JSON list of C-alpha atoms in Angstrom, two decimals:
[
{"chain": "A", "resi": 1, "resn": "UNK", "atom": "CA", "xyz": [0.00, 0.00, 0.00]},
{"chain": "A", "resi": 2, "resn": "UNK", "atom": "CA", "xyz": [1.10, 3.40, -1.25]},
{"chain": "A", "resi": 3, "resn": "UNK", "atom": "CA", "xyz": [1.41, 5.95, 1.58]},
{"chain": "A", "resi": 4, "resn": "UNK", "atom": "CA", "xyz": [0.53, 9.53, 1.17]},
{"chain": "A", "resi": 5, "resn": "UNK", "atom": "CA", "xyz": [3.11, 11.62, 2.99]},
{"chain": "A", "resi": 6, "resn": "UNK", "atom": "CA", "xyz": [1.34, 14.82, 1.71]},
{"chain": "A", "resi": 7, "resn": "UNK", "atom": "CA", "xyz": [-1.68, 14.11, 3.59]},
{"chain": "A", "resi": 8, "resn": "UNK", "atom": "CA", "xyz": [-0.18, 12.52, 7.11]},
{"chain": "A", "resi": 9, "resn": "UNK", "atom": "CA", "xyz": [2.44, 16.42, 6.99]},
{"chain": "A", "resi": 10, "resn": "UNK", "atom": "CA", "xyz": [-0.93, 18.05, 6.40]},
{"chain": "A", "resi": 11, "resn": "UNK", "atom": "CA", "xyz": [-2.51, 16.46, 9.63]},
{"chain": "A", "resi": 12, "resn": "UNK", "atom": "CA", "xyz": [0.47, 16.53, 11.87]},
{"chain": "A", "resi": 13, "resn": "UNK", "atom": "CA", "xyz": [0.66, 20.22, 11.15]},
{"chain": "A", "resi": 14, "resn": "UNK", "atom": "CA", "xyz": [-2.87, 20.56, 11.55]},
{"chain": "A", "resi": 15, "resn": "UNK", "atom": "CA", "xyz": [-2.58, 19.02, 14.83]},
{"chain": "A", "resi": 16, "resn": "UNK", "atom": "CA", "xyz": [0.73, 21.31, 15.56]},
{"chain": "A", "resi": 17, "resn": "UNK", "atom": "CA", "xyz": [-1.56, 24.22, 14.87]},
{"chain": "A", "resi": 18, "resn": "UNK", "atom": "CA", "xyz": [-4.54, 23.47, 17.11]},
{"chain": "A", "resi": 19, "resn": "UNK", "atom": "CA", "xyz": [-2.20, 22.32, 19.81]},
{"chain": "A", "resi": 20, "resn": "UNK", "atom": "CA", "xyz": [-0.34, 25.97, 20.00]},
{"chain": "A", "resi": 21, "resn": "UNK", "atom": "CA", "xyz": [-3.92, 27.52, 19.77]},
{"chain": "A", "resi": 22, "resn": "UNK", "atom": "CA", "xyz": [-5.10, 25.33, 22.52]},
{"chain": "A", "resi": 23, "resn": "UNK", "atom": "CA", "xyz": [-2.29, 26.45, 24.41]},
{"chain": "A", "resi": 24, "resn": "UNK", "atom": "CA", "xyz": [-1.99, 29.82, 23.86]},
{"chain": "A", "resi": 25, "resn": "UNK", "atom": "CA", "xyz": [-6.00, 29.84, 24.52]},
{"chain": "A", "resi": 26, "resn": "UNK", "atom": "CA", "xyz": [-5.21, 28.41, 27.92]},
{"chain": "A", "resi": 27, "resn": "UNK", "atom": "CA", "xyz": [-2.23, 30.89, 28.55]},
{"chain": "A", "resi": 28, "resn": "UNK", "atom": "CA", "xyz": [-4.73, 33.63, 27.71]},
{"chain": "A", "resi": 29, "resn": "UNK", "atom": "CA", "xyz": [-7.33, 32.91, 30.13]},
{"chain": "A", "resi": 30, "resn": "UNK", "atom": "CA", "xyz": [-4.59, 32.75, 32.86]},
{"chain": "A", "resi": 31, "resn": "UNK", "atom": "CA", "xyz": [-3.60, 36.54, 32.60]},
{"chain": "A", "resi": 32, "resn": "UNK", "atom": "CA", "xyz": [-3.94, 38.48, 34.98]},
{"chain": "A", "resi": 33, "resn": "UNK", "atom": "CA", "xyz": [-4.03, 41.87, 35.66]},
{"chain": "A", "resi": 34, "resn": "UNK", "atom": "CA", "xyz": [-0.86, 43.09, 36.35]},
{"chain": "A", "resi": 35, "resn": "UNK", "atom": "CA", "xyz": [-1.96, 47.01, 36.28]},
{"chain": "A", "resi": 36, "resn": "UNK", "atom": "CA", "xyz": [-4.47, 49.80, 36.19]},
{"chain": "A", "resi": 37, "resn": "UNK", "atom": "CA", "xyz": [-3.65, 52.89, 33.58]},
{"chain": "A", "resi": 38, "resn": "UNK", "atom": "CA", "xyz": [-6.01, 55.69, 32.82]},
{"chain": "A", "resi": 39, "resn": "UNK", "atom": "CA", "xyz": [-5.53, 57.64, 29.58]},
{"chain": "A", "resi": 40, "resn": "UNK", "atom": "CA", "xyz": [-7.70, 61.01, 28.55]},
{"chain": "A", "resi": 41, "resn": "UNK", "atom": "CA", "xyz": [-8.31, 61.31, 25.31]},
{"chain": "A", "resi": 42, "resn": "UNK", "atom": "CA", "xyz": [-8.04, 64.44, 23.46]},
{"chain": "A", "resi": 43, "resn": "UNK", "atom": "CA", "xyz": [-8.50, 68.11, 25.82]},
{"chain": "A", "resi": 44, "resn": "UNK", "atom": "CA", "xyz": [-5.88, 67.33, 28.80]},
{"chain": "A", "resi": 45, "resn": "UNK", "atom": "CA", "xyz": [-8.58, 69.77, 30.94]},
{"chain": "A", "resi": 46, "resn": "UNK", "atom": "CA", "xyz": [-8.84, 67.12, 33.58]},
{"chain": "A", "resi": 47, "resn": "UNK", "atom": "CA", "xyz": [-13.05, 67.49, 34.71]},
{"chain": "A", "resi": 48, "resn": "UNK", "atom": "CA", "xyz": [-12.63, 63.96, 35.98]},
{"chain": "A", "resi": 49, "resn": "UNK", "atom": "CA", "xyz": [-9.13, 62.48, 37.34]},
{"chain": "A", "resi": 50, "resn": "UNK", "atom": "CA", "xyz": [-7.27, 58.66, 37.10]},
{"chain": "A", "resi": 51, "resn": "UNK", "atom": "CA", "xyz": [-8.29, 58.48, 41.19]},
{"chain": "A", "resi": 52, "resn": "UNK", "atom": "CA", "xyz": [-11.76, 59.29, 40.28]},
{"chain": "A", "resi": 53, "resn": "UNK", "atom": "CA", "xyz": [-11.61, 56.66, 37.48]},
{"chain": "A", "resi": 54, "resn": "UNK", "atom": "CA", "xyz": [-9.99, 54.02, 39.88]},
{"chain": "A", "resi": 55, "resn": "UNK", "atom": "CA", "xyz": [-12.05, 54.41, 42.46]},
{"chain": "A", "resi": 56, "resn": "UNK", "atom": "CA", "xyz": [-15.47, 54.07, 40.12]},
{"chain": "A", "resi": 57, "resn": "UNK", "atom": "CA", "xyz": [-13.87, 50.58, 39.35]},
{"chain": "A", "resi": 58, "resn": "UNK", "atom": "CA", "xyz": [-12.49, 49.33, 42.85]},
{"chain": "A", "resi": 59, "resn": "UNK", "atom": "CA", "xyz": [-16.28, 50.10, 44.59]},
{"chain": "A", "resi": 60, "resn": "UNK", "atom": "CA", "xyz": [-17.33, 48.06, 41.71]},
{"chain": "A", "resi": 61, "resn": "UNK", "atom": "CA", "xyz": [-14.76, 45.46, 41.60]},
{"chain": "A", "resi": 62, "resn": "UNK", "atom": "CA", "xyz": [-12.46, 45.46, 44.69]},
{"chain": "A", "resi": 63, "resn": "UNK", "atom": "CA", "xyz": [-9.04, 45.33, 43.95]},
{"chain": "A", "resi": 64, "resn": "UNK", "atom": "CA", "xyz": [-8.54, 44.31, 39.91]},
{"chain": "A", "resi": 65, "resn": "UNK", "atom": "CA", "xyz": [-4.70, 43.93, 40.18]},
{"chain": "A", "resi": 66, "resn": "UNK", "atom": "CA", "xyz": [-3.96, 40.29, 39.91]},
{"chain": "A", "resi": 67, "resn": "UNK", "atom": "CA", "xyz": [-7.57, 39.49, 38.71]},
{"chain": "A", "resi": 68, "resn": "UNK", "atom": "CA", "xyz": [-7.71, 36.67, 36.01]},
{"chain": "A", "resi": 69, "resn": "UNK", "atom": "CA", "xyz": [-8.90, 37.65, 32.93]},
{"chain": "A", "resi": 70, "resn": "UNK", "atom": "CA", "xyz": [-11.61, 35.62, 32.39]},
{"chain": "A", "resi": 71, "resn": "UNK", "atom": "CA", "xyz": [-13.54, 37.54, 35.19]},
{"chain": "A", "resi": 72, "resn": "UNK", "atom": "CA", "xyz": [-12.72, 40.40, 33.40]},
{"chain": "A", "resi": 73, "resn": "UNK", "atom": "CA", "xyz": [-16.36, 41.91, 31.84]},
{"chain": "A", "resi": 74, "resn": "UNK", "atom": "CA", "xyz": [-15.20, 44.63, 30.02]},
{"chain": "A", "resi": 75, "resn": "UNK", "atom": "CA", "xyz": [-17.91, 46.46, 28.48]},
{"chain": "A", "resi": 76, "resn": "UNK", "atom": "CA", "xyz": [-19.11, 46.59, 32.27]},
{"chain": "A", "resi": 77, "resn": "UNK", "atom": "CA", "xyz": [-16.35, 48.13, 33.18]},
{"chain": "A", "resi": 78, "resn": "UNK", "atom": "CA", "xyz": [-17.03, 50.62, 30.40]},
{"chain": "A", "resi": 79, "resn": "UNK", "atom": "CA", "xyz": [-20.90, 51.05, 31.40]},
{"chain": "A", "resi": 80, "resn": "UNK", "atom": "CA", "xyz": [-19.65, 52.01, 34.90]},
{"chain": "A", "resi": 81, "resn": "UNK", "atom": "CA", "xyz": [-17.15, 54.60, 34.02]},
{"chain": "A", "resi": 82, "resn": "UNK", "atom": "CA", "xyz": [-19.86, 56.36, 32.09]},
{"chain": "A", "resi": 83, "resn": "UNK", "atom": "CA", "xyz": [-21.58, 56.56, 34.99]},
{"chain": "A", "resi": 84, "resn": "UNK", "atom": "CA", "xyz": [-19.64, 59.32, 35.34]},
{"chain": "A", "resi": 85, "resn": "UNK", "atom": "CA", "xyz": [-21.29, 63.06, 34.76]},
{"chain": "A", "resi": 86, "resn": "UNK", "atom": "CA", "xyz": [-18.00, 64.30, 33.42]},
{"chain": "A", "resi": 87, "resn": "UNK", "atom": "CA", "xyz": [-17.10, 61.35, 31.06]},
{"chain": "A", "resi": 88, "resn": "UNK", "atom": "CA", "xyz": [-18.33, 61.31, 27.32]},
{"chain": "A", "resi": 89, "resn": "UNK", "atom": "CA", "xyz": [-17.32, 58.27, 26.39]},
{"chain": "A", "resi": 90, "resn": "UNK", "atom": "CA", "xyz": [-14.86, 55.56, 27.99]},
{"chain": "A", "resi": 91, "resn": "UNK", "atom": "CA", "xyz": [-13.18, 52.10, 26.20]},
{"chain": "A", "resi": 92, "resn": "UNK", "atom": "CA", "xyz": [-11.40, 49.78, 28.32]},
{"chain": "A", "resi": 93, "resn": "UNK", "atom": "CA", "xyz": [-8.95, 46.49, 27.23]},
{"chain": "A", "resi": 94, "resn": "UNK", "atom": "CA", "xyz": [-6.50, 44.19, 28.23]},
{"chain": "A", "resi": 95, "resn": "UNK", "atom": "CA", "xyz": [-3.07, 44.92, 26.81]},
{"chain": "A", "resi": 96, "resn": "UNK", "atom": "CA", "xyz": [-0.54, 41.19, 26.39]},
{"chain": "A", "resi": 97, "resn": "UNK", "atom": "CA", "xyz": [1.18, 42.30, 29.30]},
{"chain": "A", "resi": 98, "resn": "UNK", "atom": "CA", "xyz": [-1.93, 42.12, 31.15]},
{"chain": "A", "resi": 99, "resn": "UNK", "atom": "CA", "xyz": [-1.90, 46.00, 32.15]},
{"chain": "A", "resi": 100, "resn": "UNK", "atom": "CA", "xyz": [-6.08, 47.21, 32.32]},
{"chain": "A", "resi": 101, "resn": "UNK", "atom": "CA", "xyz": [-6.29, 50.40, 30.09]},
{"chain": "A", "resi": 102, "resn": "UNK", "atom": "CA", "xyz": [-9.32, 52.82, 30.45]},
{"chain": "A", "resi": 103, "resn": "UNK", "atom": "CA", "xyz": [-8.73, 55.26, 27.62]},
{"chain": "A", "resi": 104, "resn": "UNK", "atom": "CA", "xyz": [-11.28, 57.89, 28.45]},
{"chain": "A", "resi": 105, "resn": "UNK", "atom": "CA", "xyz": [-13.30, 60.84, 26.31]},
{"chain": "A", "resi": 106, "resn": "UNK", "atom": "CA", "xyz": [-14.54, 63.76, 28.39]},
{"chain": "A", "resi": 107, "resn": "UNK", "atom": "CA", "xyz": [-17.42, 66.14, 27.76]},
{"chain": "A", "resi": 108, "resn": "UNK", "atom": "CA", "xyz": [-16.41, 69.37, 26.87]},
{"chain": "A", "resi": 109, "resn": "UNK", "atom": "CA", "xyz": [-18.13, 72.45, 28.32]},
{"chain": "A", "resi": 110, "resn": "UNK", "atom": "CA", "xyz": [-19.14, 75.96, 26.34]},
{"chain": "A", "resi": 111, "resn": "UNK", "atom": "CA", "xyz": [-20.66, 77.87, 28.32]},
{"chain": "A", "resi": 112, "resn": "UNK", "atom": "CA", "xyz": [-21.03, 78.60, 32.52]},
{"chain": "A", "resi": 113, "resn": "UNK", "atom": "CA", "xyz": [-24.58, 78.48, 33.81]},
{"chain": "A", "resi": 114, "resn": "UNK", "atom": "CA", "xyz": [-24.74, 81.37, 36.73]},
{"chain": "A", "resi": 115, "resn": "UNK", "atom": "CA", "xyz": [-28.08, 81.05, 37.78]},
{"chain": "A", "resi": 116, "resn": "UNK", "atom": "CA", "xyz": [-30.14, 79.40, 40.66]},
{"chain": "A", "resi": 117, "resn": "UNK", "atom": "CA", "xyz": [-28.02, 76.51, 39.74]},
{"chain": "A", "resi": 118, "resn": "UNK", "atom": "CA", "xyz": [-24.89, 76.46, 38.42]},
{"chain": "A", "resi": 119, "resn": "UNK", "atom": "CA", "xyz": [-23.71, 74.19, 35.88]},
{"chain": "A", "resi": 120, "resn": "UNK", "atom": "CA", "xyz": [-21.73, 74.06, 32.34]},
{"chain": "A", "resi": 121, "resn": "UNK", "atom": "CA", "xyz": [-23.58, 73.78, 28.94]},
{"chain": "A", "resi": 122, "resn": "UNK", "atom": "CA", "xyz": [-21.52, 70.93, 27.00]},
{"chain": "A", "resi": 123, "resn": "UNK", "atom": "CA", "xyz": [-21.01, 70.67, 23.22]},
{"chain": "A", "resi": 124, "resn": "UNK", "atom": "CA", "xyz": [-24.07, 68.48, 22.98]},
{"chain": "A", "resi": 125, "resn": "UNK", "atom": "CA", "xyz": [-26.09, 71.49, 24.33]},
{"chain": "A", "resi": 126, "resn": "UNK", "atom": "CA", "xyz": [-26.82, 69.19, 27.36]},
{"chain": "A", "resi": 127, "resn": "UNK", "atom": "CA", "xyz": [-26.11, 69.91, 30.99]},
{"chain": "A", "resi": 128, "resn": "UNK", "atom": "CA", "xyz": [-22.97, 69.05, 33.22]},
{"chain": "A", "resi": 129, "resn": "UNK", "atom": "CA", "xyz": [-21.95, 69.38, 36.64]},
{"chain": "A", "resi": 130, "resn": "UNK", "atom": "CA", "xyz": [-19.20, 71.69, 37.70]},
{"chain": "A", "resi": 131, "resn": "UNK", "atom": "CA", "xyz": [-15.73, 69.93, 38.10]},
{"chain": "A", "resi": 132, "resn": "UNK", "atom": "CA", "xyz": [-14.00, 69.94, 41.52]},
{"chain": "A", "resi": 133, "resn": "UNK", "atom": "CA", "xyz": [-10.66, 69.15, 39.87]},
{"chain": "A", "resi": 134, "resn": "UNK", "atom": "CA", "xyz": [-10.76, 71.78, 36.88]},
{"chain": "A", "resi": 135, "resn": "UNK", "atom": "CA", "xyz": [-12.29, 75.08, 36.36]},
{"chain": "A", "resi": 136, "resn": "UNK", "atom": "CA", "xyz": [-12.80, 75.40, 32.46]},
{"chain": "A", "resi": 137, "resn": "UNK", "atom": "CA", "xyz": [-11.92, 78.86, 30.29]},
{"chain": "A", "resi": 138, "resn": "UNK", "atom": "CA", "xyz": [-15.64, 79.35, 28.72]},
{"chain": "A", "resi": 139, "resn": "UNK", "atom": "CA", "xyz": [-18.45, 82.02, 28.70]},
{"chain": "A", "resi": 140, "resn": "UNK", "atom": "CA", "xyz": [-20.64, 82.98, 31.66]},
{"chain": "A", "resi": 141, "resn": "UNK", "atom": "CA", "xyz": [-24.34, 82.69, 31.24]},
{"chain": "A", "resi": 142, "resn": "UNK", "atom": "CA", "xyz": [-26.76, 85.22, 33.06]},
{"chain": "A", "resi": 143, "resn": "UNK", "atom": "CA", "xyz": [-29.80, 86.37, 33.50]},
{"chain": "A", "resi": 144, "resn": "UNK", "atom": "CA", "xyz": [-33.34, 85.18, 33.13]},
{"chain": "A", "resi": 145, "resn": "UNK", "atom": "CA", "xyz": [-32.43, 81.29, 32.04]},
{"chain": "A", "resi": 146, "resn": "UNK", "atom": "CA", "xyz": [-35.13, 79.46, 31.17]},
{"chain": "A", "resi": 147, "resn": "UNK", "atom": "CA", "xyz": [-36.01, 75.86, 29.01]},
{"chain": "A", "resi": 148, "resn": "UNK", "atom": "CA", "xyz": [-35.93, 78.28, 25.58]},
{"chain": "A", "resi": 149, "resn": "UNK", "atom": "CA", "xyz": [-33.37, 80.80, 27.11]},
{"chain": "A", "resi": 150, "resn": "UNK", "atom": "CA", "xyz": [-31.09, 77.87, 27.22]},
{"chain": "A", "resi": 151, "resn": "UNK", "atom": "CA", "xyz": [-32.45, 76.48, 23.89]},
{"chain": "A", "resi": 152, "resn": "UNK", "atom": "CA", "xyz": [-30.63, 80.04, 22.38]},
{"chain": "A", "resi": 153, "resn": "UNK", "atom": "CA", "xyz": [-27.62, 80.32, 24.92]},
{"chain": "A", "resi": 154, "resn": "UNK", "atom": "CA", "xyz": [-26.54, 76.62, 23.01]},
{"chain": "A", "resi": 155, "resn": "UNK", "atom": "CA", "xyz": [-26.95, 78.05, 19.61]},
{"chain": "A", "resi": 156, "resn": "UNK", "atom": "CA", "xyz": [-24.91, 81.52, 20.81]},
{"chain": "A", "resi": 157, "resn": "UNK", "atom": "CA", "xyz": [-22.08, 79.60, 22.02]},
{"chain": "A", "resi": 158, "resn": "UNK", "atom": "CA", "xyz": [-21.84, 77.14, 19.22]},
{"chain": "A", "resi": 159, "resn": "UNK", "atom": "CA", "xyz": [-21.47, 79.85, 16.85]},
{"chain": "A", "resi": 160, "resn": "UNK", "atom": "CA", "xyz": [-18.52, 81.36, 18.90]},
{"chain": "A", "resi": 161, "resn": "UNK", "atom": "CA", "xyz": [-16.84, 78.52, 19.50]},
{"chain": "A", "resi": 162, "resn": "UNK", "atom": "CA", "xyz": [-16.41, 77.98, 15.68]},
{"chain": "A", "resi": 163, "resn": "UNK", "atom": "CA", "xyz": [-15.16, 81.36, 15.34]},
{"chain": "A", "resi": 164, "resn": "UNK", "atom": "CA", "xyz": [-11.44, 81.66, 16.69]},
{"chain": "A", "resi": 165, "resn": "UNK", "atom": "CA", "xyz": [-11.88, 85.64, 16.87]},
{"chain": "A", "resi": 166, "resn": "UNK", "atom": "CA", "xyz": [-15.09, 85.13, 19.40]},
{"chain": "A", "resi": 167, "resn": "UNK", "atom": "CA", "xyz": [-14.00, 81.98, 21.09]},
{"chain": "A", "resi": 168, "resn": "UNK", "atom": "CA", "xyz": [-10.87, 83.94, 22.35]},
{"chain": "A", "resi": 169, "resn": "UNK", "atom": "CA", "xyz": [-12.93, 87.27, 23.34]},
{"chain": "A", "resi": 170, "resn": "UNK", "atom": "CA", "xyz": [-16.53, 86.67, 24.54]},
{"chain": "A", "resi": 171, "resn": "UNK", "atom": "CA", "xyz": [-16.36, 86.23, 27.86]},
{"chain": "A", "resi": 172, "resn": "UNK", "atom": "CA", "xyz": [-19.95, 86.29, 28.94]},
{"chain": "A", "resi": 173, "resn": "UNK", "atom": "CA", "xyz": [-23.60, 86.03, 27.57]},
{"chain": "A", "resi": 174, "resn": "UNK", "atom": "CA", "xyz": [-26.33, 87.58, 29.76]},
{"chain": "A", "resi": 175, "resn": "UNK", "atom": "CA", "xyz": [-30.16, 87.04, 29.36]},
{"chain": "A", "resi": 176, "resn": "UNK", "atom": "CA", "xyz": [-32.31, 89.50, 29.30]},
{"chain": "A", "resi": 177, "resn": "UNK", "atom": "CA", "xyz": [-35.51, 87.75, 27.80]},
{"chain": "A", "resi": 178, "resn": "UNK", "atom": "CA", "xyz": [-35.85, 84.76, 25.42]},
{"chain": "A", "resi": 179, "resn": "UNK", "atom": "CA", "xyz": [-35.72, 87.53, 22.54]},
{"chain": "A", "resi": 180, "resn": "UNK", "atom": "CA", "xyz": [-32.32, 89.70, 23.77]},
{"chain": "A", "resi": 181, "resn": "UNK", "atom": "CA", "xyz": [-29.31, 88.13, 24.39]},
{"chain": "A", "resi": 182, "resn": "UNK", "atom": "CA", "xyz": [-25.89, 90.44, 25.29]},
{"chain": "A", "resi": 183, "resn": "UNK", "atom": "CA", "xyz": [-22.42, 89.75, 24.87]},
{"chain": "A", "resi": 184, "resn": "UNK", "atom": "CA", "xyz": [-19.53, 90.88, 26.71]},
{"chain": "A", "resi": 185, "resn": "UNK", "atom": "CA", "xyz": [-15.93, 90.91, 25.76]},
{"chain": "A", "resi": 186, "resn": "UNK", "atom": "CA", "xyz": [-13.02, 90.26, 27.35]},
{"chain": "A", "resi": 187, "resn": "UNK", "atom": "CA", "xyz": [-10.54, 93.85, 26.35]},
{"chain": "A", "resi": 188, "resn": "UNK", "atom": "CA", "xyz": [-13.64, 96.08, 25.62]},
{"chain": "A", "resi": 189, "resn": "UNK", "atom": "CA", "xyz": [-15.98, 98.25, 28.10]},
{"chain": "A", "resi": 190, "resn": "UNK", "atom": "CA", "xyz": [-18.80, 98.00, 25.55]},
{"chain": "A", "resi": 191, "resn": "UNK", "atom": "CA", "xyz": [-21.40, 95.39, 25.93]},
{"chain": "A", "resi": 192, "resn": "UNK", "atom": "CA", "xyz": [-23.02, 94.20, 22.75]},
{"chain": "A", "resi": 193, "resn": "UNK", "atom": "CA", "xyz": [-26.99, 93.89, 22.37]},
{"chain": "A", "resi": 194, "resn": "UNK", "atom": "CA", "xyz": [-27.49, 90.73, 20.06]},
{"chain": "A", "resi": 195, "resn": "UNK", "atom": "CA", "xyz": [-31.13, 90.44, 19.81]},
{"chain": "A", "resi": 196, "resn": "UNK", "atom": "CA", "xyz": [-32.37, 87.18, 19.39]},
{"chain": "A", "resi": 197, "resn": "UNK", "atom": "CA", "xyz": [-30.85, 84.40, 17.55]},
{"chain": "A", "resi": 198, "resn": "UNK", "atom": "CA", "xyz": [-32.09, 84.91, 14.04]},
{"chain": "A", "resi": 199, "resn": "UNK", "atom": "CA", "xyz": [-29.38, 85.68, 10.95]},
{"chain": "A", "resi": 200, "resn": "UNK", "atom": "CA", "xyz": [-26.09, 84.75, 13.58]},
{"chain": "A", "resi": 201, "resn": "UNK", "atom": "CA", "xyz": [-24.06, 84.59, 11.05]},
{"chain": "A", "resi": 202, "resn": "UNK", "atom": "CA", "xyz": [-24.96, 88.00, 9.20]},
{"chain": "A", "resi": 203, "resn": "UNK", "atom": "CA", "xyz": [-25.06, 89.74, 12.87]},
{"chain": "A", "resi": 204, "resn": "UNK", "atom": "CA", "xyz": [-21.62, 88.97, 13.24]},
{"chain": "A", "resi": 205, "resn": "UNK", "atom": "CA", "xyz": [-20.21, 89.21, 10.08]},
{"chain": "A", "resi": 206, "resn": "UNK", "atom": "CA", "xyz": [-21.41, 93.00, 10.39]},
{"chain": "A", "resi": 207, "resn": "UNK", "atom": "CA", "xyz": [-20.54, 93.45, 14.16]},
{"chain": "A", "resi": 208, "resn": "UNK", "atom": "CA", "xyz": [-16.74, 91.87, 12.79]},
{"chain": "A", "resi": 209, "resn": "UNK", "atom": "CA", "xyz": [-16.28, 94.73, 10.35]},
{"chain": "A", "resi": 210, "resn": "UNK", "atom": "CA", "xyz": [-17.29, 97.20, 12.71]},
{"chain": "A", "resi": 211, "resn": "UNK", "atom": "CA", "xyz": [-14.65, 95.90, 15.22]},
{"chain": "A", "resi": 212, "resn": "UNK", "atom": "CA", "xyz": [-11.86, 96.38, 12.75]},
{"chain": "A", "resi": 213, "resn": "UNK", "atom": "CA", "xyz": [-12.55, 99.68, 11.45]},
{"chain": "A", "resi": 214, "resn": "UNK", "atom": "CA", "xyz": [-12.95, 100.76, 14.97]},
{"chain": "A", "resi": 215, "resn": "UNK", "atom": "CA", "xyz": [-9.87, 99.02, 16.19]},
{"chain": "A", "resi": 216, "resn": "UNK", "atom": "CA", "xyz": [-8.47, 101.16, 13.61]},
{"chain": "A", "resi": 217, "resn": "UNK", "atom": "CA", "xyz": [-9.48, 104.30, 14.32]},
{"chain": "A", "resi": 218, "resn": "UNK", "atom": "CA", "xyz": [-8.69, 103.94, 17.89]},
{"chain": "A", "resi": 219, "resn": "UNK", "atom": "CA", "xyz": [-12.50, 104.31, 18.79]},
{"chain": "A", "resi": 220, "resn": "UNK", "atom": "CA", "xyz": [-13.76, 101.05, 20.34]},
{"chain": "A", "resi": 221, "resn": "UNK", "atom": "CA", "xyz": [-13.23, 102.84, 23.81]},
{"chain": "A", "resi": 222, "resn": "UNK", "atom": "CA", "xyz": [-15.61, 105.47, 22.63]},
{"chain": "A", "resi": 223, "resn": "UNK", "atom": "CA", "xyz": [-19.25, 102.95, 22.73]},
{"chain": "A", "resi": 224, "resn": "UNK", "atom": "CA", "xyz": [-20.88, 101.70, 26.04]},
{"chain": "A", "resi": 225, "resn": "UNK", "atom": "CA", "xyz": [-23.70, 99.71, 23.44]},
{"chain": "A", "resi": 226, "resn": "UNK", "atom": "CA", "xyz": [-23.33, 97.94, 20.32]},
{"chain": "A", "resi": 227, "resn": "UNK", "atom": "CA", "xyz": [-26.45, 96.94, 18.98]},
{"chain": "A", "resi": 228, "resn": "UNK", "atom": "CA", "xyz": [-26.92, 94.08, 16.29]},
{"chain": "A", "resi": 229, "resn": "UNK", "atom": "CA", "xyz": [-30.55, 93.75, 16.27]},
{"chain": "A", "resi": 230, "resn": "UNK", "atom": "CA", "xyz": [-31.54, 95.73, 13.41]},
{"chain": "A", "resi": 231, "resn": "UNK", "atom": "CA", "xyz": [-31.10, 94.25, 10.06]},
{"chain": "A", "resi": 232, "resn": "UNK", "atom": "CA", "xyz": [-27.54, 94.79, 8.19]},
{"chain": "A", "resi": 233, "resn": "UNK", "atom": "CA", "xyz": [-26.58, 97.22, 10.66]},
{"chain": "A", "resi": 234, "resn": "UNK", "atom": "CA", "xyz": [-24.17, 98.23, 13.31]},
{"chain": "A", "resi": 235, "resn": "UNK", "atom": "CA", "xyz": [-26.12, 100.97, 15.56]},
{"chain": "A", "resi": 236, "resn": "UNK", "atom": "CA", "xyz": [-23.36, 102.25, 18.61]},
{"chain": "A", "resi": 237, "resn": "UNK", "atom": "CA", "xyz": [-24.35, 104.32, 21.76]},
{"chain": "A", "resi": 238, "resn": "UNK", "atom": "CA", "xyz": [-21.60, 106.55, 22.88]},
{"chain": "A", "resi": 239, "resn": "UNK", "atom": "CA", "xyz": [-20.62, 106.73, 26.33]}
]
């Protein structure tokens, strides 16, 4: 009888292969945890810190250093540092040397509530708590807040924060009904009456110009009131 050598080198390295993946498969469910890292993702404005993060996990857990991996659950793990107020979004894995990685995404506040209660106004337009570990750089909201005041105040402070000039100079918003919103700037004794939140874009394309032709002719010190509200124009009040 003619014996196939092909065929018995195709099963002995068929049986090589599934022997090394047994193996490895057995090596992998004995790693354990041999450390805890914490890594923010993207603005290094720390609103929540890696203590914070640990401690979500030991209440949770206990201590994970040492655990085995297969009593790992990470999407858990995930589900209960999202718990979190100040965290957006949070992925946690297993590197091979068995260190636990939480790389975390924070929400990113706007905008300052200052009202009955204070709070920020994230990018999402939805509400955060104030951070006792960081106090962030953004506008001040005032005045006469309300469910539609608020509504606005988001669509204000988008607007500037996709403008570099306004991001770095409005310092404040304040509310002075659901139809007149002011701004105030950071170098400038002026205060700026917005109006509502109809034609942004053409408001402050107009109110820009202004600004630079003043700037130029040394005047901006000269206004206590620019007012934006009436269409295609720049009306000042003199101090």
């Amino acid at each position: 009888m003619r014996i196939n050598w092909d065929y018995i080198k195709l099963m002995a390295l068929l049986l090589v292969i599934f022997g090394l993946f047994a193996f490895s498969n057995e090596r992998s469910k004995k790693r354990a945890v041999t450390g805890i890292n914490v890594e923010f993702v993207g603005d290094q404005n720390l609103y929540i810190t890696e203590a914070m993060v640990n401690k979500l996990l030991i209440q949770k857990y206990g201590s994970l250093t040492n655990m085995p991996k297969e009593k790992l659950v990470l999407n858990t793990m995930e589900e209960v540092i999202e718990t979190n107020k100040m965290v957006k979004n949070a992925q946690v894995y297993l590197t091979v040397n068995g260190e636990l990685t939480s790389k975390i995404v924070q929400r990113r506040p706007i905008g300052r509530i200052e009202g009955s209660t204070k709070f920020y106004l994230d990018d999402e337009g939805k509400r955060m708590p104030l951070s006792m570990s960081h106090s962030a750089r953004v506008p001040i909201i005032t005045g006469k807040i309300t469910g539609k005041s608020l509504e606005d105040v988001y669509e204000i402070l988008k607007y500037i924060n996709d403008d570099n000039f306004l991001r770095k100079n409005v310092i404040g918003i304040h509310v002075e009904d659901e139809e007149n919103y002011q701004l105030k700037f950071r170098m400038e004794n002026f205060v700026v009456n917005l109006g509502g939140i109809d034609n942004l874009e053409e408001k402050f394309k107009n109110f820009k110009a202004f600004y630079i032709k003043a700037d130029k002719d040394s005047t901006l010190d000269d206004f206590a009131i620019v007012s934006l509200e009436f269409n295609n124009q720049v009306v000042c009040t003199k101090i």
